[in-house]
Coordinates of N, CA and C in Angstrom, one line a residue:
M527 N 88.4 151.5 154.1 CA 89.1 151.3 155.4 C 90.5 150.8 155.1
K528 N 91.5 151.3 155.9 CA 92.9 150.9 155.7 C 93.4 149.9 156.7
V529 N 94.2 148.9 156.3 CA 94.8 148.0 157.2 C 96.3 148.2 156.9
D530 N 97.0 148.5 158.0 CA 98.5 148.7 158.0 C 99.1 147.4 158.5
I531 N 100.1 146.9 157.8 CA 100.8 145.6 158.3 C 102.3 145.8 158.3
W532 N 102.8 145.6 159.5 CA 104.3 145.6 159.6 C 104.8 144.2 159.5
S533 N 105.8 144.0 158.7 CA 106.2 142.6 158.4 C 107.7 142.6 158.0
D534 N 108.3 141.4 158.1 CA 109.7 141.2 157.6 C 109.6 140.0 156.7
V535 N 110.2 140.0 155.5 CA 110.1 138.9 154.6 C 111.0 137.7 155.1
R536 N 111.8 137.9 156.1 CA 112.6 136.9 156.8 C 111.8 136.1 157.8
C537 N 110.6 136.6 158.1 CA 109.8 136.1 159.2 C 108.7 135.1 158.7
P538 N 108.9 133.8 159.1 CA 107.9 132.8 158.6 C 106.5 133.1 159.0
F539 N 106.3 133.6 160.2 CA 104.9 133.8 160.7 C 104.3 135.0 160.0
C540 N 105.1 135.9 159.4 CA 104.6 137.0 158.6 C 103.9 136.5 157.3
Y541 N 104.6 135.5 156.7 CA 104.0 134.9 155.5 C 102.8 134.1 155.9
I542 N 102.8 133.3 157.0 CA 101.7 132.6 157.4 C 100.5 133.5 157.8
G543 N 100.9 134.6 158.5 CA 99.9 135.6 158.8 C 99.2 136.3 157.6
K544 N 100.0 136.5 156.6 CA 99.5 137.1 155.3 C 98.5 136.2 154.7
R545 N 98.7 134.9 154.7 CA 97.7 133.9 154.2 C 96.5 133.9 155.0
K546 N 96.6 133.9 156.3 CA 95.4 133.9 157.2 C 94.6 135.1 157.0
F547 N 95.3 136.3 156.9 CA 94.6 137.5 156.7 C 93.9 137.5 155.4
E548 N 94.5 137.0 154.4 CA 93.9 137.0 153.0 C 92.6 136.1 153.0
T549 N 92.7 135.0 153.8 CA 91.5 134.1 153.9 C 90.4 134.9 154.6
A550 N 90.7 135.7 155.6 CA 89.7 136.5 156.3 C 89.1 137.5 155.3
L551 N 90.0 138.2 154.6 CA 89.6 139.2 153.7 C 88.6 138.7 152.6
E552 N 88.9 137.5 152.1 CA 88.0 136.9 151.1 C 86.6 136.7 151.6
Q553 N 86.5 136.5 152.9 CA 85.2 136.3 153.6 C 84.5 137.6 154.0
F554 N 85.3 138.7 153.9 CA 84.8 140.0 154.5 C 83.8 140.6 153.4
E555 N 82.7 141.0 153.9 CA 81.6 141.5 153.1 C 82.0 142.7 152.3
H556 N 82.9 143.6 152.9 CA 83.2 144.8 152.3 C 84.7 144.8 151.8
K557 N 85.2 143.7 151.3 CA 86.6 143.5 151.0 C 87.0 144.5 149.9
D558 N 86.1 144.9 149.0 CA 86.4 145.9 148.0 C 86.7 147.3 148.5
K559 N 86.4 147.5 149.8 CA 86.6 148.8 150.4 C 87.9 148.8 151.3
I560 N 88.6 147.8 151.2 CA 89.8 147.7 152.1 C 91.1 148.0 151.3
E561 N 91.9 148.9 151.9 CA 93.2 149.2 151.4 C 94.2 148.7 152.3
V562 N 95.2 147.9 151.8 CA 96.2 147.3 152.6 C 97.5 147.9 152.3
E563 N 98.2 148.4 153.3 CA 99.6 148.9 153.1 C 100.6 148.1 154.0
W564 N 101.6 147.7 153.3 CA 102.7 146.9 154.0 C 103.8 147.9 154.5
H565 N 104.3 147.6 155.7 CA 105.3 148.5 156.2 C 106.6 147.7 156.6
S566 N 107.7 148.3 156.5 CA 109.0 147.6 156.7 C 109.3 147.4 158.2
Y567 N 109.8 146.2 158.5 CA 110.3 145.9 159.9 C 111.4 144.9 159.8
E568 N 112.5 145.2 160.3 CA 113.6 144.2 160.3 C 113.7 143.5 161.6
L569 N 113.5 142.2 161.6 CA 113.7 141.5 162.9 C 115.1 141.6 163.4
D570 N 116.0 141.6 162.5 CA 117.4 141.7 162.9 C 118.2 142.6 161.9
P571 N 118.2 143.9 162.1 CA 118.9 144.8 161.2 C 120.3 144.5 161.0
N572 N 120.9 143.8 162.0 CA 122.4 143.5 161.9 C 122.7 142.1 161.3
A573 N 121.6 141.4 160.9 CA 121.8 140.1 160.4 C 122.7 140.1 159.2
E574 N 123.7 139.2 159.1 CA 124.6 139.1 158.0 C 124.1 138.0 157.0
T575 N 124.3 138.3 155.8 CA 124.0 137.3 154.8 C 125.1 136.2 154.8
T576 N 124.7 135.0 155.1 CA 125.6 133.9 155.2 C 125.1 132.7 154.5
P577 N 125.2 132.6 153.2 CA 124.7 131.5 152.5 C 125.4 130.2 152.8
E578 N 126.6 130.3 153.4 CA 127.3 129.0 153.7 C 126.8 128.3 154.9
I579 N 126.0 128.9 155.7 CA 125.4 128.2 156.9 C 123.9 128.0 156.7
S580 N 123.4 126.9 157.2 CA 122.0 126.6 157.0 C 121.1 127.4 158.0
A581 N 119.8 127.4 157.7 CA 118.9 128.1 158.6 C 118.9 127.4 160.0
Y582 N 119.1 126.1 160.0 CA 119.1 125.4 161.2 C 120.3 125.8 162.1
E583 N 121.5 125.9 161.4 CA 122.7 126.3 162.2 C 122.6 127.7 162.7
Y584 N 122.0 128.6 161.9 CA 121.8 130.0 162.2 C 120.9 130.1 163.5
L585 N 119.8 129.3 163.5 CA 118.9 129.4 164.7 C 119.5 128.8 165.9
A586 N 120.2 127.7 165.7 CA 120.8 127.0 166.9 C 121.9 127.9 167.5
D587 N 122.6 128.6 166.6 CA 123.7 129.5 167.1 C 123.1 130.7 167.8
K588 N 122.0 131.2 167.2 CA 121.4 132.4 167.8 C 120.9 132.2 169.2
Y589 N 120.3 131.0 169.4 CA 119.7 130.8 170.7 C 120.5 129.8 171.6
G590 N 121.7 129.5 171.1 CA 122.6 128.6 171.9 C 122.0 127.2 172.2
R591 N 121.3 126.7 171.2 CA 120.7 125.4 171.3 C 121.3 124.5 170.3
S592 N 120.8 123.2 170.3 CA 121.4 122.2 169.4 C 120.8 122.3 168.0
K593 N 121.5 121.8 167.0 CA 121.0 121.8 165.6 C 119.7 120.9 165.6
E594 N 119.7 119.9 166.4 CA 118.5 119.0 166.4 C 117.3 119.8 166.8
W595 N 117.5 120.6 167.9 CA 116.4 121.4 168.3 C 115.9 122.4 167.2
A596 N 116.9 123.0 166.5 CA 116.5 123.9 165.5 C 115.8 123.3 164.3
I597 N 116.2 122.0 164.0 CA 115.5 121.3 162.9 C 114.0 121.0 163.3
E598 N 113.9 120.6 164.6 CA 112.5 120.3 165.1 C 111.7 121.5 165.1
T599 N 112.2 122.7 165.5 CA 111.5 123.9 165.5 C 111.1 124.3 164.1
H600 N 112.0 124.2 163.2 CA 111.6 124.5 161.8 C 110.6 123.6 161.2
E601 N 110.6 122.3 161.6 CA 109.6 121.3 161.2 C 108.2 121.7 161.6
Q602 N 108.1 122.2 162.9 CA 106.8 122.7 163.4 C 106.3 123.9 162.6
V603 N 107.2 124.8 162.3 CA 106.8 126.0 161.5 C 106.4 125.5 160.1
K604 N 107.1 124.6 159.6 CA 106.7 124.1 158.2 C 105.3 123.5 158.2
E605 N 105.0 122.7 159.3 CA 103.7 122.1 159.4 C 102.6 123.2 159.5
T606 N 102.9 124.2 160.3 CA 101.9 125.4 160.4 C 101.7 126.0 159.1
A607 N 102.8 126.2 158.3 CA 102.7 126.8 157.0 C 101.9 126.0 156.0
A608 N 102.2 124.7 156.1 CA 101.5 123.7 155.2 C 100.0 123.8 155.4
A609 N 99.6 124.0 156.6 CA 98.1 124.1 157.0 C 97.4 125.2 156.3
V610 N 98.1 126.2 155.9 CA 97.5 127.3 155.1 C 98.0 127.4 153.7
G611 N 98.5 126.2 153.2 CA 98.8 126.1 151.8 C 100.2 126.6 151.4
L612 N 101.1 126.8 152.3 CA 102.4 127.3 152.0 C 103.5 126.1 152.1
D613 N 104.4 126.2 151.2 CA 105.4 125.1 151.1 C 106.8 125.7 151.5
F614 N 107.2 125.5 152.8 CA 108.4 126.0 153.3 C 109.6 125.0 153.1
N615 N 110.7 125.4 152.5 CA 111.8 124.5 152.2 C 113.0 125.1 153.0
F616 N 113.0 124.8 154.3 CA 114.1 125.3 155.1 C 115.5 124.7 154.8
D617 N 115.4 123.5 154.1 CA 116.7 122.8 153.7 C 117.5 123.7 152.8
I618 N 116.8 124.5 152.0 CA 117.5 125.3 151.0 C 117.4 126.8 151.3
S619 N 116.8 127.2 152.4 CA 116.7 128.6 152.8 C 118.0 129.2 153.0
V620 N 118.2 130.5 152.5 CA 119.4 131.2 152.6 C 119.3 132.3 153.7
V621 N 120.2 132.2 154.7 CA 120.2 133.2 155.7 C 120.7 134.5 155.1
A622 N 119.8 135.6 155.1 CA 120.1 136.8 154.4 C 119.5 138.0 155.1
N623 N 120.3 139.1 155.0 CA 119.8 140.4 155.5 C 118.6 140.9 154.6
S624 N 117.6 141.5 155.2 CA 116.4 141.8 154.4 C 116.3 143.3 154.0
F625 N 117.3 144.1 154.4 CA 117.2 145.5 154.1 C 117.0 145.9 152.7
D626 N 117.7 145.4 151.8 CA 117.5 145.7 150.3 C 116.2 145.2 149.8
A627 N 115.8 144.1 150.4 CA 114.4 143.5 150.0 C 113.4 144.5 150.4
H628 N 113.5 145.1 151.6 CA 112.6 146.1 152.1 C 112.6 147.4 151.2
R629 N 113.8 147.7 150.7 CA 113.8 148.9 149.7 C 113.1 148.5 148.4
L630 N 113.2 147.3 148.0 CA 112.5 146.9 146.8 C 111.0 147.0 147.1
I631 N 110.5 146.5 148.3 CA 109.1 146.6 148.6 C 108.7 148.1 148.6
Q632 N 109.5 149.0 149.1 CA 109.1 150.4 149.1 C 109.0 151.0 147.7
L633 N 109.9 150.5 146.8 CA 109.9 150.9 145.4 C 108.6 150.4 144.8
A634 N 108.3 149.1 145.1 CA 107.0 148.5 144.6 C 105.8 149.2 145.1
K635 N 105.8 149.6 146.4 CA 104.7 150.4 147.0 C 104.4 151.7 146.2
S636 N 105.5 152.3 145.8 CA 105.3 153.6 145.1 C 104.7 153.4 143.8
M637 N 104.6 152.1 143.3 CA 104.0 151.8 142.0 C 102.7 151.0 142.2
G638 N 102.2 150.9 143.4 CA 101.0 150.2 143.7 C 101.2 148.7 143.7
L639 N 102.4 148.2 143.9 CA 102.7 146.8 143.8 C 103.3 146.2 145.1
G640 N 102.9 146.8 146.2 CA 103.5 146.4 147.5 C 103.1 145.0 147.8
D641 N 101.9 144.6 147.6 CA 101.4 143.2 148.0 C 102.1 142.2 147.1
E642 N 102.3 142.5 145.8 CA 103.0 141.6 144.9 C 104.4 141.4 145.3
A643 N 105.1 142.5 145.8 CA 106.5 142.4 146.2 C 106.6 141.5 147.4
E644 N 105.7 141.7 148.4 CA 105.7 140.9 149.6 C 105.6 139.5 149.3
E645 N 104.6 139.1 148.5 CA 104.3 137.7 148.1 C 105.5 137.1 147.5
Q646 N 106.1 137.7 146.5 CA 107.2 137.1 145.7 C 108.5 137.0 146.6
L647 N 108.7 138.0 147.4 CA 109.9 137.9 148.3 C 109.7 136.8 149.4
F648 N 108.5 136.7 149.9 CA 108.2 135.6 150.8 C 108.5 134.2 150.2
K649 N 107.9 134.1 149.0 CA 108.0 132.8 148.2 C 109.5 132.5 147.9
A650 N 110.2 133.6 147.5 CA 111.6 133.4 147.1 C 112.4 132.9 148.3
H651 N 112.2 133.5 149.5 CA 112.9 133.2 150.7 C 112.6 131.8 151.3
F652 N 111.3 131.6 151.4 CA 110.8 130.4 152.2 C 110.6 129.2 151.3
T653 N 110.3 129.4 150.0 CA 109.9 128.2 149.2 C 111.1 127.9 148.2
D654 N 111.6 128.9 147.6 CA 112.5 128.7 146.4 C 114.0 128.8 146.8
G655 N 114.3 129.1 148.0 CA 115.7 129.1 148.5 C 116.6 130.2 147.8
V656 N 115.9 131.3 147.5 CA 116.6 132.5 146.9 C 117.3 133.4 147.9
N657 N 118.4 133.9 147.6 CA 119.1 134.8 148.5 C 118.5 136.2 148.3
I658 N 117.7 136.6 149.3 CA 116.9 137.9 149.1 C 117.7 139.1 149.4
S659 N 119.0 139.0 149.6 CA 119.9 140.1 149.7 C 120.8 140.3 148.4
D660 N 120.7 139.3 147.6 CA 121.4 139.3 146.3 C 120.8 140.2 145.3
H661 N 121.5 141.2 144.8 CA 120.9 142.2 143.9 C 120.3 141.6 142.6
Q662 N 121.0 140.7 142.0 CA 120.5 140.1 140.8 C 119.1 139.4 141.0
S663 N 119.1 138.7 142.2 CA 117.8 138.0 142.5 C 116.7 139.0 142.8
L664 N 117.0 140.2 143.4 CA 116.0 141.2 143.7 C 115.6 141.9 142.4
V665 N 116.5 142.0 141.4 CA 116.1 142.6 140.1 C 115.1 141.6 139.4
E666 N 115.4 140.3 139.5 CA 114.5 139.3 138.9 C 113.1 139.4 139.5
I667 N 113.1 139.5 140.8 CA 111.8 139.6 141.5 C 111.1 140.8 141.1
G668 N 111.8 141.9 141.1 CA 111.2 143.2 140.7 C 110.6 143.1 139.3
V669 N 111.3 142.6 138.3 CA 110.8 142.4 137.0 C 109.6 141.5 136.9
K670 N 109.6 140.5 137.7 CA 108.5 139.5 137.8 C 107.2 140.1 138.2
I671 N 107.3 141.1 139.0 CA 106.0 141.7 139.5 C 105.6 143.0 138.6
G672 N 106.5 143.3 137.6 CA 106.1 144.3 136.7 C 106.9 145.6 136.8
I673 N 108.0 145.6 137.5 CA 108.8 146.8 137.6 C 109.9 146.8 136.6
D674 N 110.2 147.9 136.0 CA 111.2 148.0 134.9 C 112.6 147.6 135.5
K675 N 113.3 146.8 134.8 CA 114.6 146.3 135.3 C 115.6 147.4 135.7
L676 N 115.6 148.4 134.8 CA 116.6 149.5 135.1 C 116.2 150.3 136.4
S677 N 114.9 150.4 136.7 CA 114.4 151.0 137.9 C 114.9 150.3 139.1
V678 N 114.8 149.0 139.1 CA 115.3 148.2 140.2 C 116.8 148.3 140.4
Q679 N 117.5 148.2 139.3 CA 119.0 148.3 139.3 C 119.4 149.6 139.8
T680 N 118.8 150.7 139.4 CA 119.1 152.0 139.8 C 118.9 152.2 141.3
M681 N 117.8 151.7 141.8 CA 117.5 151.8 143.2 C 118.5 151.0 144.0
L682 N 118.8 149.8 143.6 CA 119.8 149.0 144.4 C 121.2 149.5 144.4
S683 N 121.6 150.3 143.4 CA 122.9 150.8 143.3 C 123.0 152.2 144.0
S684 N 121.9 152.6 144.6 CA 121.9 153.9 145.3 C 121.4 153.7 146.7
T685 N 121.0 154.8 147.4 CA 120.4 154.7 148.7 C 118.9 155.0 148.7
D686 N 118.4 155.0 147.5 CA 116.9 155.3 147.3 C 116.1 154.3 148.2
F687 N 115.0 154.9 148.8 CA 114.0 154.2 149.6 C 114.6 153.8 151.0
T688 N 115.8 154.2 151.3 CA 116.3 153.9 152.6 C 115.5 154.7 153.7
D689 N 115.1 156.0 153.4 CA 114.4 156.8 154.3 C 113.0 156.2 154.5
E690 N 112.4 155.6 153.5 CA 111.1 155.1 153.6 C 111.1 153.8 154.5
V691 N 112.1 153.0 154.4 CA 112.3 151.9 155.3 C 112.4 152.3 156.7
R692 N 113.3 153.3 157.0 CA 113.6 153.8 158.3 C 112.3 154.5 158.9
Y693 N 111.6 155.1 158.1 CA 110.3 155.8 158.5 C 109.4 154.7 159.1
D694 N 109.2 153.6 158.4 CA 108.3 152.6 158.8 C 108.8 152.0 160.1
E695 N 110.1 151.8 160.2 CA 110.7 151.2 161.4 C 110.6 152.1 162.6
N696 N 110.8 153.4 162.4 CA 110.6 154.4 163.5 C 109.1 154.4 163.9
A697 N 108.2 154.3 163.0 CA 106.8 154.4 163.3 C 106.5 153.2 164.2
A698 N 107.0 152.0 163.8 CA 106.8 150.8 164.6 C 107.3 151.0 166.0
Q699 N 108.4 151.6 166.2 CA 109.0 151.9 167.5 C 108.1 152.8 168.3
T700 N 107.6 153.8 167.6 CA 106.7 154.8 168.3 C 105.4 154.2 168.8
I701 N 104.9 153.3 167.9 CA 103.6 152.6 168.3 C 103.8 151.6 169.4
G702 N 105.1 151.1 169.5 CA 105.4 150.1 170.5 C 105.4 148.7 170.0
I703 N 105.5 148.5 168.6 CA 105.5 147.2 168.0 C 106.8 146.5 168.4
K704 N 106.7 145.3 169.0 CA 107.9 144.5 169.5 C 108.2 143.3 168.6
G705 N 107.2 142.9 167.8 CA 107.3 141.8 166.9 C 106.4 141.9 165.7
V706 N 106.6 141.1 164.7 CA 105.8 141.0 163.5 C 105.3 139.6 163.2
P707 N 104.2 139.4 162.5 CA 103.4 140.5 161.9 C 102.6 141.3 162.9
F708 N 102.3 142.5 162.5 CA 101.5 143.4 163.4 C 100.5 144.2 162.5
F709 N 99.2 144.0 162.8 CA 98.2 144.6 161.9 C 97.5 145.7 162.7
I710 N 97.2 146.8 162.0 CA 96.4 147.9 162.6 C 95.3 148.2 161.6
F711 N 94.1 148.0 162.2 CA 92.8 148.2 161.4 C 92.3 149.6 161.6
N712 N 92.2 150.3 160.5 CA 91.6 151.7 160.5 C 92.2 152.6 161.6
Q713 N 93.5 152.4 161.9 CA 94.2 153.2 162.9 C 93.5 153.1 164.3
K714 N 92.8 152.1 164.5 CA 92.0 152.0 165.8 C 92.2 150.7 166.5
L715 N 92.3 149.6 165.8 CA 92.3 148.2 166.4 C 93.6 147.5 165.9
A716 N 94.3 147.0 166.9 CA 95.6 146.3 166.6 C 95.4 144.8 166.8
V717 N 96.1 144.0 165.9 CA 96.2 142.5 166.1 C 97.6 142.1 165.9
S718 N 98.2 141.4 166.9 CA 99.6 141.0 166.8 C 99.7 139.5 166.5
G719 N 100.6 139.2 165.6 CA 100.8 137.8 165.3 C 100.0 137.2 164.2
A720 N 100.3 135.9 163.8 CA 99.6 135.2 162.8 C 98.4 134.6 163.3
Q721 N 97.4 135.4 163.6 CA 96.2 134.9 164.3 C 95.3 134.1 163.3
S722 N 94.2 133.5 163.8 CA 93.4 132.8 162.9 C 92.6 133.7 162.0
P723 N 92.1 133.1 160.8 CA 91.3 133.9 159.9 C 90.0 134.5 160.6
E724 N 89.5 133.7 161.6 CA 88.3 134.2 162.3 C 88.6 135.4 163.1
T725 N 89.8 135.4 163.7 CA 90.3 136.6 164.5 C 90.4 137.8 163.6
F726 N 91.0 137.6 162.4 CA 91.2 138.7 161.5 C 89.8 139.2 161.0
L727 N 89.0 138.3 160.7 CA 87.6 138.7 160.2 C 86.9 139.5 161.2
G728 N 87.0 139.0 162.5 CA 86.4 139.8 163.6 C 86.9 141.2 163.7
A729 N 88.2 141.3 163.5 CA 88.8 142.7 163.6 C 88.4 143.5 162.4
L730 N 88.3 142.9 161.2 CA 87.8 143.7 160.1 C 86.4 144.2 160.3
N731 N 85.5 143.3 160.8 CA 84.1 143.7 161.0 C 84.0 144.8 162.1
Q732 N 84.8 144.6 163.2 CA 84.7 145.6 164.3 C 85.2 146.9 163.8
A733 N 86.4 147.0 163.1 CA 86.9 148.2 162.7 C 86.1 148.9 161.7
F734 N 85.5 148.1 160.8 CA 84.6 148.7 159.8 C 83.3 149.3 160.3
Q735 N 82.8 148.6 161.3 CA 81.6 149.1 162.0 C 81.8 150.4 162.7
K736 N 83.0 150.5 163.3 CA 83.4 151.8 164.0 C 83.6 152.9 163.1
G737 N 83.9 152.6 161.8 CA 84.1 153.6 160.8 C 85.4 154.5 161.0

């Protein structure tokens, strides 16, 4: 059975949702029969990489709110992440466009390393304060998950895997996906958001029983 997941590595709830889904998958009786495919989705395709401003300033400016409000909002997200074992360091988080990171994910998917790419890019962005639009950083992440250095460099210096990213985004638009994470179980059952492991487990069981 296949589970399709639309996600953006800039999205904190996508990382949280990944952990909750993995918790459910570990409890699922037929987990060895599950194929997971990650799909690209940019929350803000026009986002500019701006290392000079903080994540708090970016959010406050985006919504026209105070920096104090943005800090409090991030703290709430950090607590939610900690509850599933994730360490979010928004103090060092770099505001970055995710398009090239998505191209790296697509390259990794072609080699059967999609999940590894998602995990390392999430960790880089939310925990380690890495600029996920920086090509050298993306090369290092690619090598870390087992991709040849030259393959990553060649991809980044070209337009390779742009079509694959756009295909996923167009598919999301066709389906009617308005936000991520978004999960589709066996092309029949959809779950939106970073739901509880119990919800994901229920979806896995329901979709599997329907065949």
